[in-house]
mmCIF file with all atom_site columns, C-alpha atoms in Angstrom:
data_model
loop_
_atom_site.group_PDB
_atom_site.id
_atom_site.type_symbol
_atom_site.label_atom_id
_atom_site.label_alt_id
_atom_site.label_comp_id
_atom_site.label_asym_id
_atom_site.label_entity_id
_atom_site.label_seq_id
_atom_site.pdbx_PDB_ins_code
_atom_site.Cartn_x
_atom_site.Cartn_y
_atom_site.Cartn_z
_atom_site.occupancy
_atom_site.B_iso_or_equiv
_atom_site.pdbx_formal_charge
_atom_site.auth_seq_id
_atom_site.auth_comp_id
_atom_site.auth_asym_id
_atom_site.auth_atom_id
_atom_site.pdbx_PDB_model_num
ATOM 1   C CA . UNK I 1 1   ? 178.631 182.039 68.625 1.00 71.00 ? 420 UNK I CA 1
ATOM 2   C CA . UNK I 1 2   ? 175.654 182.341 67.495 1.00 80.00 ? 421 UNK I CA 1
ATOM 3   C CA . UNK I 1 3   ? 172.093 180.678 67.397 1.00 83.00 ? 422 UNK I CA 1
ATOM 4   C CA . UNK I 1 4   ? 172.093 180.958 63.621 1.00 86.00 ? 423 UNK I CA 1
ATOM 5   C CA . UNK I 1 5   ? 174.802 178.168 63.810 1.00 90.00 ? 424 UNK I CA 1
ATOM 6   C CA . UNK I 1 6   ? 172.349 176.338 65.197 1.00 92.00 ? 425 UNK I CA 1
ATOM 7   C CA . UNK I 1 7   ? 171.086 174.435 61.412 1.00 92.00 ? 426 UNK I CA 1
ATOM 8   C CA . UNK I 1 8   ? 174.939 174.295 60.378 1.00 94.00 ? 427 UNK I CA 1
ATOM 9   C CA . UNK I 1 9   ? 175.807 171.837 63.044 1.00 94.00 ? 428 UNK I CA 1
ATOM 10  C CA . UNK I 1 10  ? 172.399 169.980 63.115 1.00 94.00 ? 429 UNK I CA 1
ATOM 11  C CA . UNK I 1 11  ? 173.763 168.679 59.666 1.00 94.00 ? 430 UNK I CA 1
ATOM 12  C CA . UNK I 1 12  ? 177.151 168.157 60.515 1.00 95.00 ? 431 UNK I CA 1
ATOM 13  C CA . UNK I 1 13  ? 175.571 165.834 63.089 1.00 94.00 ? 432 UNK I CA 1
ATOM 14  C CA . UNK I 1 14  ? 173.812 164.078 60.754 1.00 94.00 ? 433 UNK I CA 1
ATOM 15  C CA . UNK I 1 15  ? 176.763 163.525 58.656 1.00 94.00 ? 434 UNK I CA 1
ATOM 16  C CA . UNK I 1 16  ? 178.547 162.139 61.670 1.00 93.00 ? 435 UNK I CA 1
ATOM 17  C CA . UNK I 1 17  ? 175.571 159.837 62.954 1.00 93.00 ? 436 UNK I CA 1
ATOM 18  C CA . UNK I 1 18  ? 175.152 158.096 59.208 1.00 94.00 ? 437 UNK I CA 1
ATOM 19  C CA . UNK I 1 19  ? 178.992 157.898 58.623 1.00 94.00 ? 438 UNK I CA 1
ATOM 20  C CA . UNK I 1 20  ? 179.210 156.309 62.750 1.00 92.00 ? 439 UNK I CA 1
ATOM 21  C CA . UNK I 1 21  ? 182.259 159.442 62.809 1.00 93.00 ? 440 UNK I CA 1
ATOM 22  C CA . UNK I 1 22  ? 183.024 159.882 66.329 1.00 94.00 ? 441 UNK I CA 1
ATOM 23  C CA . UNK I 1 23  ? 184.837 162.632 65.756 1.00 95.00 ? 442 UNK I CA 1
ATOM 24  C CA . UNK I 1 24  ? 182.685 164.388 63.952 1.00 95.00 ? 443 UNK I CA 1
ATOM 25  C CA . UNK I 1 25  ? 179.831 164.102 66.568 1.00 95.00 ? 444 UNK I CA 1
ATOM 26  C CA . UNK I 1 26  ? 182.341 164.724 69.186 1.00 95.00 ? 445 UNK I CA 1
ATOM 27  C CA . UNK I 1 27  ? 183.242 167.989 67.812 1.00 96.00 ? 446 UNK I CA 1
ATOM 28  C CA . UNK I 1 28  ? 179.897 169.031 67.021 1.00 96.00 ? 447 UNK I CA 1
ATOM 29  C CA . UNK I 1 29  ? 178.675 167.550 71.031 1.00 96.00 ? 448 UNK I CA 1
ATOM 30  C CA . UNK I 1 30  ? 181.737 170.357 71.695 1.00 96.00 ? 449 UNK I CA 1
ATOM 31  C CA . UNK I 1 31  ? 179.207 172.945 69.383 1.00 96.00 ? 450 UNK I CA 1
ATOM 32  C CA . UNK I 1 32  ? 176.266 172.447 70.961 1.00 97.00 ? 451 UNK I CA 1
ATOM 33  C CA . UNK I 1 33  ? 177.798 172.392 74.549 1.00 96.00 ? 452 UNK I CA 1
ATOM 34  C CA . UNK I 1 34  ? 179.345 175.902 74.224 1.00 95.00 ? 453 UNK I CA 1
ATOM 35  C CA . UNK I 1 35  ? 176.461 177.313 72.440 1.00 95.00 ? 454 UNK I CA 1
ATOM 36  C CA . UNK I 1 36  ? 174.098 176.418 75.011 1.00 96.00 ? 455 UNK I CA 1
ATOM 37  C CA . UNK I 1 37  ? 176.480 177.902 77.636 1.00 96.00 ? 456 UNK I CA 1
ATOM 38  C CA . UNK I 1 38  ? 174.963 181.393 75.181 1.00 95.00 ? 457 UNK I CA 1
ATOM 39  C CA . UNK I 1 39  ? 171.433 180.033 74.869 1.00 96.00 ? 458 UNK I CA 1
ATOM 40  C CA . UNK I 1 40  ? 170.536 177.873 78.056 1.00 97.00 ? 459 UNK I CA 1
ATOM 41  C CA . UNK I 1 41  ? 167.111 178.220 77.846 1.00 97.00 ? 460 UNK I CA 1
ATOM 42  C CA . UNK I 1 42  ? 166.896 177.926 74.069 1.00 96.00 ? 461 UNK I CA 1
ATOM 43  C CA . UNK I 1 43  ? 164.223 174.887 73.970 1.00 97.00 ? 462 UNK I CA 1
ATOM 44  C CA . UNK I 1 44  ? 165.795 173.490 70.793 1.00 96.00 ? 463 UNK I CA 1
ATOM 45  C CA . UNK I 1 45  ? 169.310 173.841 71.376 1.00 97.00 ? 464 UNK I CA 1
ATOM 46  C CA . UNK I 1 46  ? 168.961 172.207 74.414 1.00 98.00 ? 465 UNK I CA 1
ATOM 47  C CA . UNK I 1 47  ? 166.980 169.087 72.436 1.00 97.00 ? 466 UNK I CA 1
ATOM 48  C CA . UNK I 1 48  ? 169.573 169.775 70.433 1.00 96.00 ? 467 UNK I CA 1
ATOM 49  C CA . UNK I 1 49  ? 172.843 169.242 72.903 1.00 97.00 ? 468 UNK I CA 1
ATOM 50  C CA . UNK I 1 50  ? 171.292 165.876 74.009 1.00 97.00 ? 469 UNK I CA 1
ATOM 51  C CA . UNK I 1 51  ? 170.306 163.622 70.525 1.00 95.00 ? 470 UNK I CA 1
ATOM 52  C CA . UNK I 1 52  ? 174.709 164.395 70.038 1.00 95.00 ? 471 UNK I CA 1
ATOM 53  C CA . UNK I 1 53  ? 175.515 163.030 73.498 1.00 96.00 ? 472 UNK I CA 1
ATOM 54  C CA . UNK I 1 54  ? 172.637 160.376 72.454 1.00 94.00 ? 473 UNK I CA 1
ATOM 55  C CA . UNK I 1 55  ? 174.999 159.966 68.760 1.00 92.00 ? 474 UNK I CA 1
ATOM 56  C CA . UNK I 1 56  ? 177.661 159.922 71.086 1.00 92.00 ? 475 UNK I CA 1
ATOM 57  C CA . UNK I 1 57  ? 176.991 156.498 72.704 1.00 92.00 ? 476 UNK I CA 1
ATOM 58  C CA . UNK I 1 58  ? 176.166 158.923 75.779 1.00 94.00 ? 477 UNK I CA 1
ATOM 59  C CA . UNK I 1 59  ? 172.677 158.707 75.761 1.00 93.00 ? 478 UNK I CA 1
ATOM 60  C CA . UNK I 1 60  ? 173.330 158.783 79.522 1.00 95.00 ? 479 UNK I CA 1
ATOM 61  C CA . UNK I 1 61  ? 174.444 162.371 79.883 1.00 97.00 ? 480 UNK I CA 1
ATOM 62  C CA . UNK I 1 62  ? 172.469 163.195 77.050 1.00 97.00 ? 481 UNK I CA 1
ATOM 63  C CA . UNK I 1 63  ? 168.921 162.963 79.204 1.00 98.00 ? 482 UNK I CA 1
ATOM 64  C CA . UNK I 1 64  ? 169.267 165.918 81.323 1.00 98.00 ? 483 UNK I CA 1
ATOM 65  C CA . UNK I 1 65  ? 169.477 167.743 77.875 1.00 98.00 ? 484 UNK I CA 1
ATOM 66  C CA . UNK I 1 66  ? 166.240 166.244 77.070 1.00 98.00 ? 485 UNK I CA 1
ATOM 67  C CA . UNK I 1 67  ? 164.564 166.517 79.819 1.00 98.00 ? 486 UNK I CA 1
ATOM 68  C CA . UNK I 1 68  ? 164.855 170.310 79.918 1.00 98.00 ? 487 UNK I CA 1
ATOM 69  C CA . UNK I 1 69  ? 164.025 170.351 76.272 1.00 98.00 ? 488 UNK I CA 1
ATOM 70  C CA . UNK I 1 70  ? 160.429 169.349 77.568 1.00 98.00 ? 489 UNK I CA 1
ATOM 71  C CA . UNK I 1 71  ? 160.568 171.643 80.379 1.00 98.00 ? 490 UNK I CA 1
ATOM 72  C CA . UNK I 1 72  ? 160.846 174.971 78.268 1.00 98.00 ? 491 UNK I CA 1
ATOM 73  C CA . UNK I 1 73  ? 158.112 173.638 76.057 1.00 97.00 ? 492 UNK I CA 1
ATOM 74  C CA . UNK I 1 74  ? 159.376 171.757 72.910 1.00 97.00 ? 493 UNK I CA 1
ATOM 75  C CA . UNK I 1 75  ? 157.046 171.947 70.341 1.00 96.00 ? 494 UNK I CA 1
ATOM 76  C CA . UNK I 1 76  ? 156.594 169.597 66.953 1.00 95.00 ? 495 UNK I CA 1
ATOM 77  C CA . UNK I 1 77  ? 158.556 167.468 65.838 1.00 95.00 ? 496 UNK I CA 1
ATOM 78  C CA . UNK I 1 78  ? 161.721 168.356 67.605 1.00 96.00 ? 497 UNK I CA 1
ATOM 79  C CA . UNK I 1 79  ? 159.153 167.522 69.967 1.00 98.00 ? 498 UNK I CA 1
ATOM 80  C CA . UNK I 1 80  ? 158.351 163.593 69.033 1.00 98.00 ? 499 UNK I CA 1
ATOM 81  C CA . UNK I 1 81  ? 161.645 162.967 68.931 1.00 96.00 ? 500 UNK I CA 1
ATOM 82  C CA . UNK I 1 82  ? 162.970 163.986 72.126 1.00 97.00 ? 501 UNK I CA 1
ATOM 83  C CA . UNK I 1 83  ? 159.924 161.884 73.123 1.00 98.00 ? 502 UNK I CA 1
ATOM 84  C CA . UNK I 1 84  ? 161.412 158.730 71.913 1.00 96.00 ? 503 UNK I CA 1
ATOM 85  C CA . UNK I 1 85  ? 164.641 159.373 72.483 1.00 95.00 ? 504 UNK I CA 1
ATOM 86  C CA . UNK I 1 86  ? 164.571 160.236 76.265 1.00 97.00 ? 505 UNK I CA 1
ATOM 87  C CA . UNK I 1 87  ? 162.061 157.184 76.602 1.00 98.00 ? 506 UNK I CA 1
ATOM 88  C CA . UNK I 1 88  ? 164.146 154.973 74.485 1.00 96.00 ? 507 UNK I CA 1
ATOM 89  C CA . UNK I 1 89  ? 166.822 156.298 76.538 1.00 96.00 ? 508 UNK I CA 1
ATOM 90  C CA . UNK I 1 90  ? 165.221 155.642 79.989 1.00 97.00 ? 509 UNK I CA 1
ATOM 91  C CA . UNK I 1 91  ? 164.915 152.571 79.365 1.00 97.00 ? 510 UNK I CA 1
ATOM 92  C CA . UNK I 1 92  ? 168.555 151.419 78.008 1.00 95.00 ? 511 UNK I CA 1
ATOM 93  C CA . UNK I 1 93  ? 169.559 152.531 81.536 1.00 95.00 ? 512 UNK I CA 1
ATOM 94  C CA . UNK I 1 94  ? 166.773 150.678 83.097 1.00 96.00 ? 513 UNK I CA 1
ATOM 95  C CA . UNK I 1 95  ? 164.644 154.014 84.616 1.00 97.00 ? 514 UNK I CA 1
ATOM 96  C CA . UNK I 1 96  ? 161.222 151.061 83.270 1.00 98.00 ? 515 UNK I CA 1
ATOM 97  C CA . UNK I 1 97  ? 158.909 153.512 85.179 1.00 98.00 ? 516 UNK I CA 1
ATOM 98  C CA . UNK I 1 98  ? 159.891 156.740 83.481 1.00 98.00 ? 517 UNK I CA 1
ATOM 99  C CA . UNK I 1 99  ? 160.392 155.655 80.100 1.00 98.00 ? 518 UNK I CA 1
ATOM 100 C CA . UNK I 1 100 ? 157.042 153.493 79.727 1.00 98.00 ? 519 UNK I CA 1
ATOM 101 C CA . UNK I 1 101 ? 155.583 157.517 80.857 1.00 98.00 ? 520 UNK I CA 1
ATOM 102 C CA . UNK I 1 102 ? 157.589 159.159 78.250 1.00 98.00 ? 521 UNK I CA 1
ATOM 103 C CA . UNK I 1 103 ? 156.526 156.970 75.484 1.00 98.00 ? 522 UNK I CA 1
ATOM 104 C CA . UNK I 1 104 ? 152.840 156.534 76.840 1.00 98.00 ? 523 UNK I CA 1
ATOM 105 C CA . UNK I 1 105 ? 152.781 160.661 76.413 1.00 98.00 ? 524 UNK I CA 1
ATOM 106 C CA . UNK I 1 106 ? 155.178 160.612 73.102 1.00 98.00 ? 525 UNK I CA 1
ATOM 107 C CA . UNK I 1 107 ? 151.945 158.126 71.465 1.00 97.00 ? 526 UNK I CA 1
ATOM 108 C CA . UNK I 1 108 ? 149.221 160.072 73.164 1.00 97.00 ? 527 UNK I CA 1
ATOM 109 C CA . UNK I 1 109 ? 150.304 163.278 71.255 1.00 97.00 ? 528 UNK I CA 1
ATOM 110 C CA . UNK I 1 110 ? 151.803 161.278 68.225 1.00 98.00 ? 529 UNK I CA 1
ATOM 111 C CA . UNK I 1 111 ? 149.927 158.467 67.499 1.00 96.00 ? 530 UNK I CA 1
ATOM 112 C CA . UNK I 1 112 ? 151.164 157.532 64.376 1.00 95.00 ? 531 UNK I CA 1
ATOM 113 C CA . UNK I 1 113 ? 154.816 157.079 65.154 1.00 97.00 ? 532 UNK I CA 1
ATOM 114 C CA . UNK I 1 114 ? 155.588 153.425 65.428 1.00 96.00 ? 533 UNK I CA 1
ATOM 115 C CA . UNK I 1 115 ? 159.025 153.439 66.009 1.00 96.00 ? 534 UNK I CA 1
ATOM 116 C CA . UNK I 1 116 ? 157.845 155.359 69.637 1.00 97.00 ? 535 UNK I CA 1
ATOM 117 C CA . UNK I 1 117 ? 155.075 152.808 70.154 1.00 97.00 ? 536 UNK I CA 1
ATOM 118 C CA . UNK I 1 118 ? 157.666 149.172 69.353 1.00 97.00 ? 537 UNK I CA 1
ATOM 119 C CA . UNK I 1 119 ? 159.711 150.624 72.080 1.00 97.00 ? 538 UNK I CA 1
ATOM 120 C CA . UNK I 1 120 ? 156.696 151.410 74.254 1.00 98.00 ? 539 UNK I CA 1
ATOM 121 C CA . UNK I 1 121 ? 156.301 147.328 74.062 1.00 98.00 ? 540 UNK I CA 1
ATOM 122 C CA . UNK I 1 122 ? 159.932 147.014 74.419 1.00 98.00 ? 541 UNK I CA 1
ATOM 123 C CA . UNK I 1 123 ? 159.388 149.620 78.583 1.00 98.00 ? 542 UNK I CA 1
ATOM 124 C CA . UNK I 1 124 ? 156.845 147.927 79.040 1.00 98.00 ? 543 UNK I CA 1
ATOM 125 C CA . UNK I 1 125 ? 158.254 143.954 78.795 1.00 98.00 ? 544 UNK I CA 1
ATOM 126 C CA . UNK I 1 126 ? 160.532 145.408 80.631 1.00 97.00 ? 545 UNK I CA 1
ATOM 127 C CA . UNK I 1 127 ? 158.019 146.321 83.294 1.00 97.00 ? 546 UNK I CA 1
ATOM 128 C CA . UNK I 1 128 ? 157.330 143.152 83.323 1.00 97.00 ? 547 UNK I CA 1
ATOM 129 C CA . UNK I 1 129 ? 153.399 144.877 81.734 1.00 97.00 ? 548 UNK I CA 1
ATOM 130 C CA . UNK I 1 130 ? 154.802 141.441 78.998 1.00 96.00 ? 549 UNK I CA 1
ATOM 131 C CA . UNK I 1 131 ? 150.434 141.056 77.546 1.00 95.00 ? 550 UNK I CA 1
ATOM 132 C CA . UNK I 1 132 ? 150.178 145.212 77.096 1.00 96.00 ? 551 UNK I CA 1
ATOM 133 C CA . UNK I 1 133 ? 153.554 145.095 75.127 1.00 97.00 ? 552 UNK I CA 1
ATOM 134 C CA . UNK I 1 134 ? 153.129 141.990 73.108 1.00 96.00 ? 553 UNK I CA 1
ATOM 135 C CA . UNK I 1 135 ? 149.536 143.645 72.436 1.00 95.00 ? 554 UNK I CA 1
ATOM 136 C CA . UNK I 1 136 ? 151.482 146.626 71.148 1.00 96.00 ? 555 UNK I CA 1
ATOM 137 C CA . UNK I 1 137 ? 154.018 144.841 68.786 1.00 96.00 ? 556 UNK I CA 1
ATOM 138 C CA . UNK I 1 138 ? 151.242 142.434 66.830 1.00 96.00 ? 557 UNK I CA 1
ATOM 139 C CA . UNK I 1 139 ? 148.738 145.173 66.573 1.00 95.00 ? 558 UNK I CA 1
ATOM 140 C CA . UNK I 1 140 ? 151.804 146.752 65.049 1.00 95.00 ? 559 UNK I CA 1
ATOM 141 C CA . UNK I 1 141 ? 152.132 144.728 63.270 1.00 95.00 ? 560 UNK I CA 1
ATOM 142 C CA . UNK I 1 142 ? 149.208 144.121 62.088 1.00 95.00 ? 561 UNK I CA 1
ATOM 143 C CA . UNK I 1 143 ? 148.328 147.413 60.382 1.00 93.00 ? 562 UNK I CA 1
ATOM 144 C CA . UNK I 1 144 ? 152.274 147.154 58.731 1.00 95.00 ? 563 UNK I CA 1
ATOM 145 C CA . UNK I 1 145 ? 152.010 143.944 57.326 1.00 94.00 ? 564 UNK I CA 1
ATOM 146 C CA . UNK I 1 146 ? 152.151 142.922 53.609 1.00 95.00 ? 565 UNK I CA 1
ATOM 147 C CA . UNK I 1 147 ? 152.491 139.482 54.563 1.00 95.00 ? 566 UNK I CA 1
ATOM 148 C CA . UNK I 1 148 ? 150.023 137.329 52.654 1.00 96.00 ? 567 UNK I CA 1
ATOM 149 C CA . UNK I 1 149 ? 149.600 134.601 54.763 1.00 95.00 ? 568 UNK I CA 1
ATOM 150 C CA . UNK I 1 150 ? 149.325 137.036 57.861 1.00 94.00 ? 569 UNK I CA 1
ATOM 151 C CA . UNK I 1 151 ? 146.810 139.281 56.327 1.00 92.00 ? 570 UNK I CA 1
ATOM 152 C CA . UNK I 1 152 ? 144.698 135.983 55.881 1.00 95.00 ? 571 UNK I CA 1
ATOM 153 C CA . UNK I 1 153 ? 144.262 135.278 59.194 1.00 94.00 ? 572 UNK I CA 1
ATOM 154 C CA . UNK I 1 154 ? 143.870 139.321 60.079 1.00 93.00 ? 573 UNK I CA 1
ATOM 155 C CA . UNK I 1 155 ? 140.649 139.203 61.441 1.00 92.00 ? 574 UNK I CA 1
ATOM 156 C CA . UNK I 1 156 ? 141.866 136.162 64.346 1.00 91.00 ? 575 UNK I CA 1
ATOM 157 C CA . UNK I 1 157 ? 144.358 137.415 64.644 1.00 92.00 ? 576 UNK I CA 1
ATOM 158 C CA . UNK I 1 158 ? 143.595 140.549 66.140 1.00 91.00 ? 577 UNK I CA 1
ATOM 159 C CA . UNK I 1 159 ? 140.191 139.116 67.964 1.00 90.00 ? 578 UNK I CA 1
ATOM 160 C CA . UNK I 1 160 ? 142.407 136.582 69.708 1.00 89.00 ? 579 UNK I CA 1
ATOM 161 C CA . UNK I 1 161 ? 145.133 140.418 70.165 1.00 90.00 ? 580 UNK I CA 1
ATOM 162 C CA . UNK I 1 162 ? 141.295 141.312 72.073 1.00 88.00 ? 581 UNK I CA 1
ATOM 163 C CA . UNK I 1 163 ? 142.709 138.958 74.793 1.00 85.00 ? 582 UNK I CA 1
ATOM 164 C CA . UNK I 1 164 ? 145.491 136.655 74.556 1.00 87.00 ? 583 UNK I CA 1
ATOM 165 C CA . UNK I 1 165 ? 144.432 134.749 78.216 1.00 86.00 ? 584 UNK I CA 1
ATOM 166 C CA . UNK I 1 166 ? 141.256 133.671 77.151 1.00 83.00 ? 585 UNK I CA 1
ATOM 167 C CA . UNK I 1 167 ? 141.446 130.279 75.919 1.00 83.00 ? 586 UNK I CA 1
ATOM 168 C CA . UNK I 1 168 ? 137.807 127.882 74.548 1.00 79.00 ? 587 UNK I CA 1
ATOM 169 C CA . UNK I 1 169 ? 135.661 126.919 77.628 1.00 81.00 ? 588 UNK I CA 1
#
């Protein structure tokens, strides 16, 4: 197997994901594992192997591939998606602190990625950081909504969001 086959495997994985076809996903996963045996220190192949496991409902098994891809210096859009995938997978499996750390890194490096922020808000909730979780969700909501009633109250909502526990004296 050669590394040139990676782009075809990615296309096939995306097809399997779109169709929710476990046989395609399993086939791709097996090919990626074989490719990884030839290129164990390739960040992108490790990352794609992690995604293939995640897409197949094997998130726990995806974690080491994501972690290895990060260790190997994954960058760009792949890094962005890897941090989100790893962070959300950590959260799903109850590794809340690792999830928060990973997703904070993702938010820091990719501040425009709202999905990372929402996954971080969920991990913060799981970590019992309720206030920060709600603040992050409200900020994202108010920055993205087209709802005119929310826009009417935007200034007040964002002002209250500064300190959700504040009460009038």
